[in-house]
């Protein structure tokens, strides 16, 4: 889990980008102050995660997808798109590595 997950959230009047880091202890940290989350693998081999305290109207979201979808390593700024709520599109992608401080 040494990659960066990049998100771009688009609403009717806002576009916001941020990065998330899935840590080996089950937590999710981000490059935004105070924004965090957690991840878990279900008995049905689904990878589920939640991110909360985002600084806009969609302040939290939960997503799940099959672990098999992660079997083929792919890196791109935008790999998938979802609609966490009406009028909101969340783009996600995986970038290799993490930023160094």
Tab-separated table of N, CA and C in Angstrom:
chain	number	residue	atom	x	y	z
A	1	UNK	N	0.837	-1.184	0.000
A	1	UNK	CA	0.000	0.000	0.000
A	1	UNK	C	0.880	1.245	0.000
A	2	UNK	N	1.713	1.326	-0.979
A	2	UNK	CA	2.624	2.469	-1.034
A	2	UNK	C	2.301	3.400	-2.195
A	3	UNK	N	1.063	3.383	-2.640
A	3	UNK	CA	0.651	4.235	-3.745
A	3	UNK	C	-0.191	5.399	-3.243
A	4	UNK	N	-0.439	6.343	-4.120
A	4	UNK	CA	-1.285	7.494	-3.831
A	4	UNK	C	-2.571	7.351	-4.636
A	5	UNK	N	-3.711	7.500	-3.979
A	5	UNK	CA	-4.988	7.507	-4.682
A	5	UNK	C	-5.396	8.965	-4.865
A	6	UNK	N	-5.589	9.356	-6.109
A	6	UNK	CA	-5.920	10.747	-6.434
A	6	UNK	C	-7.415	10.846	-6.735
A	7	UNK	N	-8.072	11.834	-6.141
A	7	UNK	CA	-9.499	12.050	-6.353
A	7	UNK	C	-9.744	13.435	-6.942
A	8	UNK	N	-10.769	13.502	-7.779
A	8	UNK	CA	-11.275	14.779	-8.295
A	8	UNK	C	-12.787	14.732	-8.166
A	9	UNK	N	-13.329	15.580	-7.306
A	9	UNK	CA	-14.764	15.624	-7.054
A	9	UNK	C	-15.348	16.818	-7.808
A	10	UNK	N	-16.346	16.559	-8.634
A	10	UNK	CA	-16.939	17.596	-9.476
A	10	UNK	C	-18.427	17.699	-9.163
A	11	UNK	N	-18.874	18.916	-8.835
A	11	UNK	CA	-20.303	19.199	-8.677
A	11	UNK	C	-20.675	20.243	-9.725
A	12	UNK	N	-21.906	20.705	-9.680
A	12	UNK	CA	-22.361	21.686	-10.668
A	12	UNK	C	-21.506	22.950	-10.684
A	13	UNK	N	-21.002	23.366	-9.525
A	13	UNK	CA	-20.263	24.626	-9.471
A	13	UNK	C	-18.889	24.518	-8.801
A	14	UNK	N	-18.425	23.304	-8.517
A	14	UNK	CA	-17.163	23.140	-7.799
A	14	UNK	C	-16.367	21.975	-8.366
A	15	UNK	N	-15.060	22.133	-8.388
A	15	UNK	CA	-14.165	21.024	-8.703
A	15	UNK	C	-13.065	21.040	-7.653
A	16	UNK	N	-12.836	19.882	-7.018
A	16	UNK	CA	-11.914	19.811	-5.889
A	16	UNK	C	-11.057	18.559	-6.026
A	17	UNK	N	-9.743	18.684	-5.863
A	17	UNK	CA	-8.837	17.539	-5.963
A	17	UNK	C	-8.124	17.308	-4.635
A	18	UNK	N	-7.906	16.028	-4.308
A	18	UNK	CA	-7.137	15.677	-3.114
A	18	UNK	C	-6.565	14.282	-3.280
A	19	UNK	N	-5.606	13.944	-2.429
A	19	UNK	CA	-4.952	12.638	-2.456
A	19	UNK	C	-5.223	11.889	-1.165
A	20	UNK	N	-5.341	10.564	-1.266
A	20	UNK	CA	-5.552	9.704	-0.099
A	20	UNK	C	-4.493	8.613	-0.089
A	21	UNK	N	-4.165	8.166	1.128
A	21	UNK	CA	-3.134	7.147	1.326
A	21	UNK	C	-3.725	6.045	2.206
A	22	UNK	N	-3.780	4.827	1.682
A	22	UNK	CA	-4.343	3.691	2.400
A	22	UNK	C	-3.206	3.033	3.177
A	23	UNK	N	-3.276	3.114	4.498
A	23	UNK	CA	-2.200	2.653	5.377
A	23	UNK	C	-2.402	1.203	5.797
A	24	UNK	N	-1.307	0.511	6.107
A	24	UNK	CA	-1.373	-0.916	6.443
A	24	UNK	C	-2.164	-1.191	7.718
A	25	UNK	N	-2.375	-0.196	8.572
A	25	UNK	CA	-3.122	-0.407	9.814
A	25	UNK	C	-4.632	-0.255	9.636
A	26	UNK	N	-5.104	-0.087	8.394
A	26	UNK	CA	-6.535	0.040	8.137
A	26	UNK	C	-7.038	1.470	8.116
A	27	UNK	N	-6.157	2.426	8.341
A	27	UNK	CA	-6.575	3.827	8.301
A	27	UNK	C	-6.339	4.411	6.910
A	28	UNK	N	-7.016	5.518	6.655
A	28	UNK	CA	-6.808	6.283	5.429
A	28	UNK	C	-6.419	7.693	5.859
A	29	UNK	N	-5.294	8.167	5.371
A	29	UNK	CA	-4.900	9.552	5.610
A	29	UNK	C	-4.972	10.294	4.280
A	30	UNK	N	-5.009	11.612	4.347
A	30	UNK	CA	-5.114	12.419	3.127
A	30	UNK	C	-4.157	13.605	3.206
A	31	UNK	N	-4.066	14.331	2.107
A	31	UNK	CA	-3.260	15.545	2.099
A	31	UNK	C	-4.068	16.758	2.562
A	32	UNK	N	-5.270	16.534	3.099
A	32	UNK	CA	-6.119	17.598	3.624
A	32	UNK	C	-6.150	17.520	5.145
A	33	UNK	N	-5.944	18.618	5.805
A	33	UNK	CA	-5.947	18.647	7.268
A	33	UNK	C	-7.312	18.221	7.816
A	34	UNK	N	-7.300	17.262	8.743
A	34	UNK	CA	-8.519	16.819	9.406
A	34	UNK	C	-9.357	15.814	8.637
A	35	UNK	N	-8.982	15.493	7.410
A	35	UNK	CA	-9.744	14.542	6.593
A	35	UNK	C	-9.081	13.176	6.700
A	36	UNK	N	-9.860	12.172	7.082
A	36	UNK	CA	-9.301	10.832	7.271
A	36	UNK	C	-10.362	9.791	6.952
A	37	UNK	N	-10.040	8.537	7.227
A	37	UNK	CA	-10.993	7.470	6.977
A	37	UNK	C	-10.442	6.129	7.390
A	38	UNK	N	-11.075	5.075	6.877
A	38	UNK	CA	-10.637	3.716	7.184
A	38	UNK	C	-10.972	2.817	6.007
A	39	UNK	N	-10.324	1.660	5.952
A	39	UNK	CA	-10.609	0.669	4.919
A	39	UNK	C	-10.707	-0.709	5.559
A	40	UNK	N	-11.374	-1.633	4.835
A	40	UNK	CA	-11.618	-2.979	5.358
A	40	UNK	C	-11.880	-3.916	4.180
A	41	UNK	N	-11.437	-5.149	4.299
A	41	UNK	CA	-11.740	-6.184	3.311
A	41	UNK	C	-12.840	-7.062	3.895
A	42	UNK	N	-13.944	-7.229	3.161
A	42	UNK	CA	-15.079	-8.008	3.652
A	42	UNK	C	-14.858	-9.502	3.424
A	43	UNK	N	-15.722	-10.317	4.018
A	43	UNK	CA	-15.674	-11.773	3.825
A	43	UNK	C	-15.940	-12.156	2.370
A	44	UNK	N	-16.589	-11.265	1.625
A	44	UNK	CA	-16.900	-11.518	0.209
A	44	UNK	C	-15.807	-10.987	-0.715
A	45	UNK	N	-14.625	-10.700	-0.166
A	45	UNK	CA	-13.481	-10.176	-0.930
A	45	UNK	C	-13.776	-8.852	-1.623
A	46	UNK	N	-14.458	-7.983	-0.903
A	46	UNK	CA	-14.687	-6.618	-1.378
A	46	UNK	C	-13.795	-5.676	-0.568
A	47	UNK	N	-13.152	-4.745	-1.236
A	47	UNK	CA	-12.350	-3.713	-0.589
A	47	UNK	C	-13.251	-2.505	-0.396
A	48	UNK	N	-13.527	-2.165	0.856
A	48	UNK	CA	-14.414	-1.046	1.162
A	48	UNK	C	-13.649	0.007	1.954
A	49	UNK	N	-13.955	1.262	1.688
A	49	UNK	CA	-13.311	2.336	2.435
A	49	UNK	C	-14.266	3.509	2.596
A	50	UNK	N	-13.992	4.303	3.606
A	50	UNK	CA	-14.773	5.506	3.879
A	50	UNK	C	-13.807	6.658	4.112
A	51	UNK	N	-14.154	7.812	3.599
A	51	UNK	CA	-13.403	9.040	3.852
A	51	UNK	C	-14.409	10.067	4.351
A	52	UNK	N	-14.059	10.771	5.444
A	52	UNK	CA	-15.011	11.724	6.007
A	52	UNK	C	-14.321	13.025	6.418
A	53	UNK	N	-15.147	14.007	6.737
A	53	UNK	CA	-14.754	15.373	7.090
A	53	UNK	C	-14.179	16.146	5.902
A	54	UNK	N	-14.675	15.847	4.710
A	54	UNK	CA	-14.252	16.604	3.528
A	54	UNK	C	-14.829	18.020	3.597
A	55	UNK	N	-14.094	19.021	3.120
A	55	UNK	CA	-14.518	20.420	3.294
A	55	UNK	C	-15.484	20.932	2.221
A	56	UNK	N	-16.492	20.146	1.880
A	56	UNK	CA	-17.514	20.593	0.935
A	56	UNK	C	-18.799	19.833	1.209
A	57	UNK	N	-19.853	20.097	0.445
A	57	UNK	CA	-21.185	19.562	0.759
A	57	UNK	C	-21.218	18.041	0.827
A	58	UNK	N	-20.485	17.357	-0.042
A	58	UNK	CA	-20.357	15.905	0.066
A	58	UNK	C	-19.223	15.648	1.052
A	59	UNK	N	-19.526	15.697	2.345
A	59	UNK	CA	-18.467	15.666	3.357
A	59	UNK	C	-17.938	14.268	3.650
A	60	UNK	N	-18.599	13.252	3.121
A	60	UNK	CA	-18.127	11.883	3.351
A	60	UNK	C	-18.627	10.974	2.238
A	61	UNK	N	-17.908	9.873	2.040
A	61	UNK	CA	-18.372	8.874	1.089
A	61	UNK	C	-17.783	7.520	1.443
A	62	UNK	N	-18.479	6.473	0.984
A	62	UNK	CA	-18.062	5.084	1.170
A	62	UNK	C	-18.110	4.427	-0.201
A	63	UNK	N	-17.085	3.656	-0.525
A	63	UNK	CA	-17.079	2.914	-1.784
A	63	UNK	C	-16.560	1.509	-1.527
A	64	UNK	N	-17.058	0.547	-2.303
A	64	UNK	CA	-16.597	-0.841	-2.255
A	64	UNK	C	-16.405	-1.339	-3.682
A	65	UNK	N	-15.395	-2.171	-3.868
A	65	UNK	CA	-15.194	-2.802	-5.169
A	65	UNK	C	-14.482	-4.128	-4.967
A	66	UNK	N	-14.610	-5.064	-5.912
A	66	UNK	CA	-13.989	-6.385	-5.769
A	66	UNK	C	-12.461	-6.280	-5.720
A	67	UNK	N	-11.857	-7.040	-4.832
A	67	UNK	CA	-10.396	-7.065	-4.737
A	67	UNK	C	-9.785	-7.490	-6.066
A	68	UNK	N	-10.457	-8.352	-6.803
A	68	UNK	CA	-9.938	-8.805	-8.099
A	68	UNK	C	-9.684	-7.633	-9.043
A	69	UNK	N	-10.409	-6.541	-8.861
A	69	UNK	CA	-10.199	-5.364	-9.709
A	69	UNK	C	-8.822	-4.750	-9.490
A	70	UNK	N	-8.201	-5.065	-8.360
A	70	UNK	CA	-6.878	-4.533	-8.046
A	70	UNK	C	-5.762	-5.471	-8.506
A	71	UNK	N	-6.113	-6.609	-9.094
A	71	UNK	CA	-5.116	-7.626	-9.444
A	71	UNK	C	-4.179	-7.176	-10.560
A	72	UNK	N	-4.666	-6.358	-11.461
A	72	UNK	CA	-3.839	-5.875	-12.568
A	72	UNK	C	-3.378	-4.467	-12.211
A	73	UNK	N	-2.083	-4.296	-11.949
A	73	UNK	CA	-1.629	-2.954	-11.564
A	73	UNK	C	-1.783	-1.963	-12.718
A	74	UNK	N	-2.510	-0.904	-12.446
A	74	UNK	CA	-2.707	0.160	-13.430
A	74	UNK	C	-2.462	1.483	-12.728
A	75	UNK	N	-1.797	2.364	-13.397
A	75	UNK	CA	-1.558	3.680	-12.829
A	75	UNK	C	-2.057	4.739	-13.801
A	76	UNK	N	-2.924	5.593	-13.320
A	76	UNK	CA	-3.427	6.716	-14.103
A	76	UNK	C	-4.087	7.689	-13.141
A	77	UNK	N	-4.065	8.952	-13.492
A	77	UNK	CA	-4.659	9.965	-12.626
A	77	UNK	C	-6.164	9.754	-12.483
A	78	UNK	N	-6.807	9.210	-13.527
A	78	UNK	CA	-8.237	8.906	-13.446
A	78	UNK	C	-8.494	7.522	-14.035
A	79	UNK	N	-8.847	6.569	-13.172
A	79	UNK	CA	-9.136	5.193	-13.596
A	79	UNK	C	-10.616	4.854	-13.504
A	80	UNK	N	-11.335	5.501	-12.602
A	80	UNK	CA	-12.747	5.173	-12.421
A	80	UNK	C	-13.529	6.445	-12.117
A	81	UNK	N	-14.855	6.287	-12.197
A	81	UNK	CA	-15.767	7.389	-11.922
A	81	UNK	C	-16.978	6.825	-11.205
A	82	UNK	N	-17.449	7.533	-10.195
A	82	UNK	CA	-18.656	7.116	-9.481
A	82	UNK	C	-19.492	8.354	-9.170
A	83	UNK	N	-20.740	8.107	-8.764
A	83	UNK	CA	-21.651	9.194	-8.403
A	83	UNK	C	-22.090	8.993	-6.957
A	84	UNK	N	-21.370	9.599	-6.001
A	84	UNK	CA	-21.740	9.413	-4.596
A	84	UNK	C	-23.082	10.034	-4.231
A	85	UNK	N	-23.539	11.018	-5.012
A	85	UNK	CA	-24.862	11.607	-4.815
A	85	UNK	C	-25.254	12.328	-6.098
A	86	UNK	N	-26.525	12.626	-6.240
A	86	UNK	CA	-27.017	13.308	-7.439
A	86	UNK	C	-26.283	14.629	-7.638
A	87	UNK	N	-25.826	14.872	-8.862
A	87	UNK	CA	-25.131	16.112	-9.175
A	87	UNK	C	-23.659	16.134	-8.803
A	88	UNK	N	-23.130	14.993	-8.355
A	88	UNK	CA	-21.726	14.913	-7.944
A	88	UNK	C	-21.061	13.732	-8.635
A	89	UNK	N	-19.906	13.964	-9.228
A	89	UNK	CA	-19.128	12.895	-9.855
A	89	UNK	C	-17.767	12.848	-9.176
A	90	UNK	N	-17.373	11.667	-8.757
A	90	UNK	CA	-16.081	11.452	-8.112
A	90	UNK	C	-15.200	10.652	-9.061
A	91	UNK	N	-14.100	11.241	-9.483
A	91	UNK	CA	-13.119	10.566	-10.329
A	91	UNK	C	-11.994	10.088	-9.419
A	92	UNK	N	-11.488	8.887	-9.664
A	92	UNK	CA	-10.390	8.369	-8.853
A	92	UNK	C	-9.329	7.718	-9.708
A	93	UNK	N	-8.117	7.752	-9.224
A	93	UNK	CA	-7.008	7.125	-9.929
A	93	UNK	C	-5.897	6.767	-8.962
A	94	UNK	N	-4.970	5.962	-9.417
A	94	UNK	CA	-3.865	5.516	-8.565
A	94	UNK	C	-2.558	5.951	-9.206
A	95	UNK	N	-1.737	6.597	-8.400
A	95	UNK	CA	-0.426	7.054	-8.841
A	95	UNK	C	0.638	6.272	-8.079
A	96	UNK	N	1.729	5.871	-8.730
A	96	UNK	CA	2.751	5.091	-8.041
A	96	UNK	C	3.476	5.916	-6.982
A	97	UNK	N	3.731	5.281	-5.838
A	97	UNK	CA	4.489	5.925	-4.774
A	97	UNK	C	3.688	6.928	-3.971
A	98	UNK	N	4.390	7.543	-3.043
A	98	UNK	CA	3.813	8.579	-2.199
A	98	UNK	C	4.745	9.776	-2.204
A	99	UNK	N	4.194	10.959	-1.918
A	99	UNK	CA	5.077	12.122	-1.880
A	99	UNK	C	6.100	11.988	-0.759
A	100	UNK	N	7.268	12.520	-0.976
A	100	UNK	CA	8.288	12.531	0.071
A	100	UNK	C	8.305	13.902	0.719
A	101	UNK	N	8.529	13.910	2.001
A	101	UNK	CA	8.514	15.183	2.746
A	101	UNK	C	9.894	15.768	2.807
